[in-house]
Amino acid sequence: MATNGQQAFAPVMAALATMQSNVDRAQKSRAHEFLEQFQKSPEAWTTTFEILQASDAAPDAKVFAAVTLKGKIVYDIHQLPRETLPNLRDTLLSLLTSFRAGPRPVRTQLCVCLANLAIQMLEWQDVLQLVVSTLGTDPQSIPCVLEFLHVLPEEVTDGRQINLTVRAAETSPFQRQEDELSHRTRELLEGNAETVLRLLAEYSRSSPSAAKNPLLLECITSWLREVPMNDIVNSPLLDTIMEALSADESFESAVECLCAIFKETRDVDECLSTIQTLYPRVVALKPKMVASASTEDTETFKGITRVFAEAAEAWVVLIARLPAEFRELVDAVLECAARDKERDVISLTFNFWYELKQYLVLDMYIRARLQYVDVYSRLVDVMNGHLEYPKPEGSGDGDLFEGDREQEEKFREFRHQMGDVLKDCCAVIGVTECLQKSYNLIERWFHANAAQAIDGHVPHWQQLEAPLFSMRAMGRMVPPNESIMLPKLIPLIVQIPDQEKVRFQAVMALGRYTEWTSQHPETLQTQLNFIIAAFDHSSKEVVRAAALSFKFFCNDCAELLKTHTAQLQQFFEGVIDRLPPGSQDEITDGVASVLAKQPTDQIYASFKLYCDPVVKRLMDMAHNATDEKGKLALADRLQLITTFVQWVQPRVEPDQPNPAVQYCEEIFPILGAIADNFVSFAPILERVCRCWRYMVLSYRTAMLPLLPSLAEKLSSGFTASRQGCFLWATDAIVREFSNEIGHVDQATTNAIFHFYEQQASTFLKVLNDLPPEEVPDVIEDFFRLTVDVLSFHPHKIIPSQLMVSIFQAACSALALLKEEPLLATLQFLRDFLAYGGEASPISFYGDEATRPRGNPPEIQAAVKRLLSVEGEVLVQRVLVGMMYSFPRDCFPDASGVLLAMFQLMPEQVATWLGNTVALLPPGSISPQESDRLLNNVRQRIESGEIRKIRMLLQDFTNSYRRRNVAPREGLEYDGMFAA
């Protein structure tokens, strides 16, 4: 018999062995596919039990079998006759008895199996009593009972993945599974809460080792939501939890349990008596925190800090209401932050400081704010201390992180989080005091070290860099009219000696206060000189910082700099070729913002002054761009022209020529030639199209003189390259030159629609030549363009013959797996179908006087006519996508498409739905489920509740996908056994 059993599951064992061996990827892939199919097959019920009962099966195979059994119970219970469920329960209990001593992974999964069966086996009313009586209460069985008690609430809470359809199918077809689940939850959890509390309390008192059992604490944590909190804190279990903090084996579980209790007491008014019981027990842990910090017991220090921080977060309302009563807890959190020498746990406190600040800034908590001013003042000092870079051993700067780049990146990110805490401090105690602290630290460094500092060697530079960083971090909180500290700080900063990290931080800090500088022009020159000098620094980081700060200075001080365009242009031309692409963009953004402030009559000349050298360099680069590196550099340089176009938008009367457009006309042939010469290099085409698109968006109808040439280039470029960027640029023309925009005549709008038809015809040829998977970006851009055409030209596009091919293309595109093109396609379909109803999806069709209240009958008829021919294919594509392939974010639009179809042709779409369900693979759905879905849909149609069909279809496809498509647990890692 054992031999026969082994033969039955031998293929499964072989596949598992393949998954864990060093064979090639193809063999592993075949084994993975076999196991995935096995997990969903009816035969898995028998095989998993055979593996679990086989004495010679490997431990990892038994884990796999137990995990597979869980998936069968959750998703495939319909494969078993209902009358066999008691036998399944008894077999699980028998297996649990066999595995009560372990291995724990198998035991845990079997407990999960039993819990999920209990959820679905509605007739099983004595769940807890039967489990306890069957498994027993001897020391060997207790872990098994505790494990079941631990997983039961978690599985019930996660029970939305389970279909409770048995009773619902027999009574009301409209009764939702949430109602059944809610009822079963009350039976399993609320009905057993008192018993569980008593069992746990009795066990905790049974022996000293029992009170320190992590499983006991995990059980308490699982049942916190089901048992009244007062019952727990006023029972011996609170002593058990607090005492568990003193044992290494139970410390982590006790911390988790306490933090879970705090979360359950967030409603402070309702839980006030519970909090009053907990508070003294929590603050009494402070000596333990101090001791662990002194002895560098990192894990204990981290756990106690977490207890303090999460208690303070949960009770933050009381802390604001009753500052004196809760001051001891706030001080404990602050002391944790101050004692964290290694910066391992301070981040646990950050959210509390933010939450408390949110209350203290309100007028009603002004009294508490005054009482916590000293706390936040000390917090600034703590943050400034932690901001300092580490000091390397020996002389010199060396590698501050000893080659650990991950640690360095972690420190950088950590500093920015501390910067957010400093902003909270500014909100509570005011920016002046916070800046005063930065100033004091900088001034202290100058007094102590400035005399010894020379360029490249700055003693104790960490003490100078940290307050510069804190000043930079607080910049957002400082108003432009601050007049106490910044007049002292700014002159001090521009005098700092040259050390790479200090110079970087100084340059970045000045860039944070450019709004203030715009109101204090007397400080502009010295700051700008300091920034410009940084462009010659040997450090790339400092140069990048200089470019970013230069951008902010130009953006915010453009009014002050607009009379210095010639000098700025000389600097711009002299430095641009020395910078990396990102910094080129930033300084271009800066000078363009100054150029935008020029009088209209000087725009053309200024445009030429700045852009002619850029265009000349573009032409040289285009002539020499023969390799990918040169082509990418050309693409980056094209972006600079776009930046000028985005910024420089002079206000010109509609009947007057736009000087910016005049310059665009001059450079248009050059851009067109570049696009023609690099028709096979997408990055260059994208940058050229982006420039053209922003010409249209910036100058709108003033671009009319360029429109014929632009349309011709976009059309020929799309035909030659098949790149979606040409459709993206086309979309800007459709939007800006519509009937809704003034100064656009009918001839122009007609020409634009004809232009769209050309682009659509080219797109359809592309889709005819290539499968959708090869052109997803083109599909996305086309349907986003077509959505706008539907909005602005519905009366032209919907009745056209072209719409049939576009609709068919949309159906083909639904086979894609990529989210963005799917969303664009589904949005097009929803918008198109909306024109089939009486209510117009847009608010315009022309002049107000002639604007109809709904869709014209001929438009409605055209939509329904097309849907009657192509609708069944669309139903199939959308439903199959929802069941098999659509990304999760596509579901709202996909179900919206089906809803729109039901609203237009309910009976016909219901028939198409039935035909589609009938095509599903045998065994993937039971006849009862199919009938229930279709009957529910038809009853919704008969009762006029069409909108509720959407939820029916979402529930059906979600359930189908979980059961038949989503991978089951047990195959996500090779080594499935952990001792």
CSV table of C-alpha atoms in Angstrom, one decimal, residues 326-649:
chain,number,residue,atom,x,y,z
A,326,PHE,CA,1.3,62.5,29.9
A,327,ARG,CA,4.5,64.4,30.0
A,328,GLU,CA,6.5,61.5,31.3
A,329,LEU,CA,5.7,59.4,28.2
A,330,VAL,CA,6.7,62.3,25.8
A,331,ASP,CA,10.0,62.7,27.7
A,332,ALA,CA,10.6,59.0,27.4
A,333,VAL,CA,10.2,59.1,23.6
A,334,LEU,CA,12.6,62.1,23.5
A,335,GLU,CA,15.1,60.3,25.6
A,336,CYS,CA,15.0,57.3,23.3
A,337,ALA,CA,15.8,59.6,20.4
A,338,ALA,CA,18.6,61.3,22.3
A,339,ARG,CA,20.2,58.0,23.5
A,340,ASP,CA,20.2,56.4,20.0
A,341,LYS,CA,23.9,56.7,19.3
A,342,GLU,CA,23.9,54.4,16.4
A,343,ARG,CA,20.7,55.9,14.9
A,344,ASP,CA,19.1,52.5,14.8
A,345,VAL,CA,15.7,53.3,16.4
A,346,ILE,CA,15.2,57.1,16.3
A,347,SER,CA,13.1,56.8,13.1
A,348,LEU,CA,10.5,54.9,15.2
A,349,THR,CA,9.7,58.2,16.9
A,350,PHE,CA,9.4,60.4,13.8
A,351,ASN,CA,5.7,59.8,13.2
A,352,PHE,CA,4.8,60.6,16.8
A,353,TRP,CA,6.5,64.0,16.6
A,354,TYR,CA,4.5,64.7,13.4
A,355,GLU,CA,1.2,63.5,14.9
A,356,LEU,CA,1.7,65.6,18.1
A,357,LYS,CA,2.6,68.7,16.0
A,358,GLN,CA,-0.6,68.3,14.0
A,359,TYR,CA,-2.6,68.9,17.3
A,360,LEU,CA,-0.3,71.5,18.9
A,361,VAL,CA,-0.6,73.9,16.0
A,362,LEU,CA,-4.3,74.2,16.5
A,363,ASP,CA,-5.6,77.1,18.6
A,364,MET,CA,-7.5,74.9,21.0
A,365,TYR,CA,-4.3,73.2,22.1
A,366,ILE,CA,-2.2,76.4,22.6
A,367,ARG,CA,-1.8,75.5,26.4
A,368,ALA,CA,-0.3,72.2,25.5
A,369,ARG,CA,1.9,73.8,22.9
A,370,LEU,CA,3.4,76.1,25.4
A,371,GLN,CA,4.1,73.2,27.7
A,372,TYR,CA,5.8,71.2,25.0
A,373,VAL,CA,8.0,74.1,23.6
A,374,ASP,CA,11.0,72.9,25.6
A,375,VAL,CA,10.5,69.3,24.3
A,376,TYR,CA,10.6,70.4,20.7
A,377,SER,CA,13.4,72.8,21.4
A,378,ARG,CA,15.5,69.9,22.8
A,379,LEU,CA,14.3,67.7,19.9
A,380,VAL,CA,16.0,70.2,17.5
A,381,ASP,CA,19.2,69.8,19.4
A,382,VAL,CA,18.9,66.0,19.2
A,383,MET,CA,18.3,66.1,15.4
A,384,ASN,CA,21.2,68.5,14.8
A,385,GLY,CA,23.4,66.0,16.6
A,386,HIS,CA,22.2,63.0,14.7
A,387,LEU,CA,22.6,64.9,11.4
A,388,GLU,CA,26.4,64.9,11.6
A,389,TYR,CA,28.3,62.6,9.3
A,390,PRO,CA,30.4,59.9,11.0
A,391,LYS,CA,34.0,60.8,11.8
A,392,PRO,CA,36.5,58.3,10.2
A,393,GLU,CA,39.2,56.7,12.2
A,394,GLY,CA,42.6,58.3,11.8
A,395,SER,CA,43.5,61.5,10.1
A,396,GLY,CA,41.8,62.9,7.0
A,397,ASP,CA,38.3,62.4,5.7
A,398,GLY,CA,38.8,59.0,4.2
A,399,ASP,CA,35.8,56.9,3.3
A,400,LEU,CA,33.2,57.9,5.9
A,401,PHE,CA,31.2,54.6,5.5
A,402,GLU,CA,34.2,52.3,4.9
A,403,GLY,CA,33.0,51.3,1.4
A,404,ASP,CA,29.4,50.4,2.5
A,405,ARG,CA,27.4,52.3,-0.1
A,406,GLU,CA,24.1,50.9,1.1
A,407,GLN,CA,24.8,52.3,4.6
A,408,GLU,CA,25.7,55.6,3.0
A,409,GLU,CA,22.5,55.8,1.0
A,410,LYS,CA,20.5,54.8,4.1
A,411,PHE,CA,22.1,57.6,6.1
A,412,ARG,CA,21.3,60.1,3.3
A,413,GLU,CA,17.6,59.0,3.3
A,414,PHE,CA,17.6,59.1,7.1
A,415,ARG,CA,18.8,62.7,7.2
A,416,HIS,CA,15.9,63.8,5.0
A,417,GLN,CA,13.5,62.1,7.4
A,418,MET,CA,15.1,64.0,10.2
A,419,GLY,CA,14.7,67.2,8.1
A,420,ASP,CA,10.9,66.5,8.2
A,421,VAL,CA,11.1,66.3,12.0
A,422,LEU,CA,12.9,69.7,12.0
A,423,LYS,CA,10.0,71.1,10.0
A,424,ASP,CA,7.6,69.8,12.7
A,425,CYS,CA,9.7,71.6,15.3
A,426,CYS,CA,9.5,74.9,13.3
A,427,ALA,CA,5.7,74.6,13.3
A,428,VAL,CA,5.7,74.2,17.1
A,429,ILE,CA,8.4,76.6,18.4
A,430,GLY,CA,8.8,78.9,15.4
A,431,VAL,CA,11.4,79.2,12.7
A,432,THR,CA,13.3,81.9,14.5
A,433,GLU,CA,14.4,79.7,17.4
A,434,CYS,CA,15.1,76.8,15.1
A,435,LEU,CA,17.3,78.9,12.8
A,436,GLN,CA,19.0,80.4,15.9
A,437,LYS,CA,20.2,76.9,16.8
A,438,SER,CA,21.6,76.4,13.4
A,439,TYR,CA,23.3,79.8,13.5
A,440,ASN,CA,24.8,79.1,16.9
A,441,LEU,CA,26.3,75.9,15.7
A,442,ILE,CA,27.8,77.5,12.6
A,443,GLU,CA,29.1,80.5,14.6
A,444,ARG,CA,30.6,78.2,17.2
A,445,TRP,CA,32.4,76.3,14.5
A,446,PHE,CA,33.8,79.6,13.0
A,447,HIS,CA,35.1,80.7,16.4
A,448,ALA,CA,36.7,77.4,17.1
A,449,ASN,CA,38.0,76.2,13.7
A,450,ALA,CA,37.9,78.9,11.1
A,451,ALA,CA,41.5,80.0,11.7
A,452,GLN,CA,42.8,76.5,11.0
A,453,ALA,CA,40.7,75.9,7.9
A,454,ILE,CA,42.2,76.0,4.4
A,455,ASP,CA,40.6,75.0,1.1
A,456,GLY,CA,40.5,71.2,1.0
A,457,HIS,CA,41.2,70.8,4.8
A,458,VAL,CA,38.4,71.9,7.1
A,459,PRO,CA,38.8,70.6,10.7
A,460,HIS,CA,35.7,69.1,12.2
A,461,TRP,CA,33.7,69.8,9.1
A,462,GLN,CA,30.9,67.5,10.2
A,463,GLN,CA,30.0,70.1,12.9
A,464,LEU,CA,29.6,72.8,10.2
A,465,GLU,CA,27.9,70.7,7.6
A,466,ALA,CA,25.1,69.4,9.9
A,467,PRO,CA,23.6,72.8,10.8
A,468,LEU,CA,23.8,73.8,7.1
A,469,PHE,CA,21.7,70.8,6.3
A,470,SER,CA,19.3,71.6,9.1
A,471,MET,CA,19.0,75.1,7.8
A,472,ARG,CA,18.3,73.8,4.3
A,473,ALA,CA,15.8,71.3,5.6
A,474,MET,CA,13.8,74.0,7.4
A,475,GLY,CA,13.8,76.3,4.4
A,476,ARG,CA,10.2,75.5,3.4
A,477,MET,CA,8.9,76.7,6.8
A,478,VAL,CA,10.7,80.0,6.7
A,479,PRO,CA,8.5,82.9,5.4
A,480,PRO,CA,10.1,85.3,2.8
A,481,ASN,CA,9.7,88.2,5.3
A,482,GLU,CA,11.9,86.6,8.1
A,483,SER,CA,14.0,89.4,9.3
A,484,ILE,CA,15.9,88.2,12.4
A,485,MET,CA,18.0,85.2,11.6
A,486,LEU,CA,18.5,85.1,7.8
A,487,PRO,CA,20.2,88.5,7.6
A,488,LYS,CA,22.8,87.0,10.0
A,489,LEU,CA,23.0,83.5,8.4
A,490,ILE,CA,23.3,84.4,4.7
A,491,PRO,CA,26.4,86.5,5.1
A,492,LEU,CA,27.9,83.8,7.3
A,493,ILE,CA,27.2,81.0,4.7
A,494,VAL,CA,28.9,82.7,1.8
A,495,GLN,CA,32.1,82.8,3.9
A,496,ILE,CA,32.5,79.1,4.6
A,497,PRO,CA,35.7,77.4,3.6
A,498,ASP,CA,35.9,75.0,0.7
A,499,GLN,CA,35.3,71.4,1.7
A,500,GLU,CA,33.3,69.2,-0.7
A,501,LYS,CA,30.3,68.2,1.5
A,502,VAL,CA,30.2,71.6,3.3
A,503,ARG,CA,30.3,73.5,0.0
A,504,PHE,CA,27.6,71.2,-1.4
A,505,GLN,CA,25.4,71.8,1.6
A,506,ALA,CA,26.0,75.6,1.6
A,507,VAL,CA,25.1,75.9,-2.1
A,508,MET,CA,21.9,73.8,-1.5
A,509,ALA,CA,20.9,75.8,1.5
A,510,LEU,CA,21.2,79.1,-0.3
A,511,GLY,CA,19.0,77.7,-3.1
A,512,ARG,CA,16.3,77.0,-0.4
A,513,TYR,CA,16.0,80.7,0.5
A,514,THR,CA,15.6,82.3,-3.0
A,515,GLU,CA,12.1,83.5,-2.2
A,516,TRP,CA,13.6,85.4,0.8
A,517,THR,CA,16.4,86.7,-1.4
A,518,SER,CA,13.8,88.1,-3.9
A,519,GLN,CA,12.6,90.4,-1.1
A,520,HIS,CA,16.1,91.2,0.1
A,521,PRO,CA,17.9,92.2,-3.2
A,522,GLU,CA,20.9,93.6,-1.3
A,523,THR,CA,22.0,90.0,-0.6
A,524,LEU,CA,21.5,88.7,-4.2
A,525,GLN,CA,24.9,89.6,-5.6
A,526,THR,CA,27.1,87.9,-3.0
A,527,GLN,CA,24.9,84.8,-3.1
A,528,LEU,CA,24.9,84.6,-6.8
A,529,ASN,CA,28.7,85.0,-6.9
A,530,PHE,CA,29.1,82.2,-4.4
A,531,ILE,CA,26.8,79.9,-6.6
A,532,ILE,CA,28.5,80.8,-9.9
A,533,ALA,CA,31.9,80.1,-8.4
A,534,ALA,CA,30.8,76.6,-7.4
A,535,PHE,CA,30.4,75.8,-11.1
A,536,ASP,CA,34.2,75.6,-11.2
A,537,HIS,CA,34.5,73.2,-8.3
A,538,SER,CA,36.3,69.9,-8.8
A,539,SER,CA,33.4,67.9,-7.3
A,540,LYS,CA,30.6,66.9,-9.6
A,541,GLU,CA,28.2,66.9,-6.7
A,542,VAL,CA,28.9,70.5,-5.9
A,543,VAL,CA,28.5,71.5,-9.6
A,544,ARG,CA,25.1,69.7,-9.8
A,545,ALA,CA,24.1,71.5,-6.6
A,546,ALA,CA,25.2,74.8,-8.1
A,547,ALA,CA,23.0,74.2,-11.2
A,548,LEU,CA,20.0,73.4,-9.1
A,549,SER,CA,20.4,76.5,-6.9
A,550,PHE,CA,21.1,78.7,-9.9
A,551,LYS,CA,17.7,77.6,-11.3
A,552,PHE,CA,16.0,78.5,-8.1
A,553,PHE,CA,17.7,81.9,-8.0
A,554,CYS,CA,16.6,82.7,-11.5
A,555,ASN,CA,13.1,81.4,-11.0
A,556,ASP,CA,12.4,83.4,-7.8
A,557,CYS,CA,14.5,86.4,-8.5
A,558,ALA,CA,13.7,86.8,-12.2
A,559,GLU,CA,12.4,90.3,-11.7
A,560,LEU,CA,15.7,91.4,-10.2
A,561,LEU,CA,17.7,89.7,-12.9
A,562,LYS,CA,15.8,90.6,-16.0
A,563,THR,CA,18.0,93.6,-16.7
A,564,HIS,CA,21.1,91.4,-16.7
A,565,THR,CA,20.1,89.0,-19.6
A,566,ALA,CA,23.3,89.7,-21.5
A,567,GLN,CA,25.6,88.8,-18.6
A,568,LEU,CA,23.4,85.7,-17.9
A,569,GLN,CA,23.7,84.7,-21.5
A,570,GLN,CA,27.4,84.9,-21.5
A,571,PHE,CA,27.6,82.7,-18.4
A,572,PHE,CA,25.0,80.3,-19.9
A,573,GLU,CA,26.9,79.9,-23.1
A,574,GLY,CA,30.2,79.5,-21.3
A,575,VAL,CA,29.1,76.8,-18.8
A,576,ILE,CA,26.5,74.8,-20.7
A,577,ASP,CA,28.8,72.4,-22.5
A,578,ARG,CA,30.7,71.5,-19.2
A,579,LEU,CA,27.6,70.3,-17.4
A,580,PRO,CA,25.8,66.9,-17.3
A,581,PRO,CA,22.4,66.7,-19.1
A,582,GLY,CA,20.4,67.2,-15.8
A,583,SER,CA,22.3,70.3,-14.9
A,584,GLN,CA,22.0,71.6,-18.4
A,585,ASP,CA,18.2,71.4,-18.0
A,586,GLU,CA,18.3,73.2,-14.7
A,587,ILE,CA,20.4,76.2,-15.7
A,588,THR,CA,18.3,76.4,-19.0
A,589,ASP,CA,15.2,76.4,-16.9
A,590,GLY,CA,16.7,79.3,-14.8
A,591,VAL,CA,17.7,81.6,-17.7
A,592,ALA,CA,14.5,80.8,-19.5
A,593,SER,CA,12.5,82.0,-16.5
A,594,VAL,CA,14.4,85.3,-16.6
A,595,LEU,CA,13.9,85.6,-20.4
A,596,ALA,CA,10.1,85.2,-19.8
A,597,LYS,CA,10.2,88.5,-17.9
A,598,GLN,CA,11.4,90.5,-20.9
A,599,PRO,CA,9.0,93.0,-22.6
A,600,THR,CA,7.1,91.7,-25.5
A,601,ASP,CA,9.0,93.8,-28.0
A,602,GLN,CA,12.3,92.3,-26.8
A,603,ILE,CA,11.2,88.6,-26.7
A,604,TYR,CA,12.3,87.8,-30.3
A,605,ALA,CA,15.8,89.3,-29.9
A,606,SER,CA,16.3,87.7,-26.5
A,607,PHE,CA,15.1,84.4,-27.9
A,608,LYS,CA,17.7,84.5,-30.7
A,609,LEU,CA,20.4,85.7,-28.3
A,610,TYR,CA,19.9,82.6,-26.1
A,611,CYS,CA,18.8,79.9,-28.5
A,612,ASP,CA,20.8,80.6,-31.6
A,613,PRO,CA,24.0,79.2,-30.0
A,614,VAL,CA,22.0,76.2,-28.8
A,615,VAL,CA,20.5,75.6,-32.2
A,616,LYS,CA,24.0,76.0,-33.9
A,617,ARG,CA,25.4,73.4,-31.4
A,618,LEU,CA,22.4,71.1,-32.2
A,619,MET,CA,23.3,71.2,-35.9
A,620,ASP,CA,26.9,70.4,-35.2
A,621,MET,CA,25.9,67.6,-32.9
A,622,ALA,CA,23.4,66.2,-35.5
A,623,HIS,CA,26.1,66.3,-38.2
A,624,ASN,CA,28.5,64.2,-36.0
A,625,ALA,CA,26.1,61.9,-34.2
A,626,THR,CA,27.0,58.6,-35.6
A,627,ASP,CA,27.0,56.4,-32.5
A,628,GLU,CA,24.4,55.9,-29.7
A,629,LYS,CA,26.2,58.1,-27.3
A,630,GLY,CA,26.3,61.0,-29.7
A,631,LYS,CA,22.6,60.6,-30.6
A,632,LEU,CA,21.6,60.5,-26.9
A,633,ALA,CA,23.6,63.7,-26.3
A,634,LEU,CA,21.7,65.3,-29.2
A,635,ALA,CA,18.4,64.2,-27.7
A,636,ASP,CA,19.3,65.8,-24.4
A,637,ARG,CA,20.3,69.0,-26.1
A,638,LEU,CA,17.0,69.2,-27.9
A,639,GLN,CA,15.3,69.4,-24.5
A,640,LEU,CA,16.9,72.8,-23.9
A,641,ILE,CA,14.9,74.3,-26.8
A,642,THR,CA,11.7,72.9,-25.3
A,643,THR,CA,12.5,74.4,-21.9
A,644,PHE,CA,12.7,77.9,-23.5
A,645,VAL,CA,9.4,77.3,-25.3
A,646,GLN,CA,7.7,76.2,-22.1
A,647,TRP,CA,8.8,79.3,-20.2
A,648,VAL,CA,8.6,82.1,-22.8
A,649,GLN,CA,4.9,82.7,-23.4
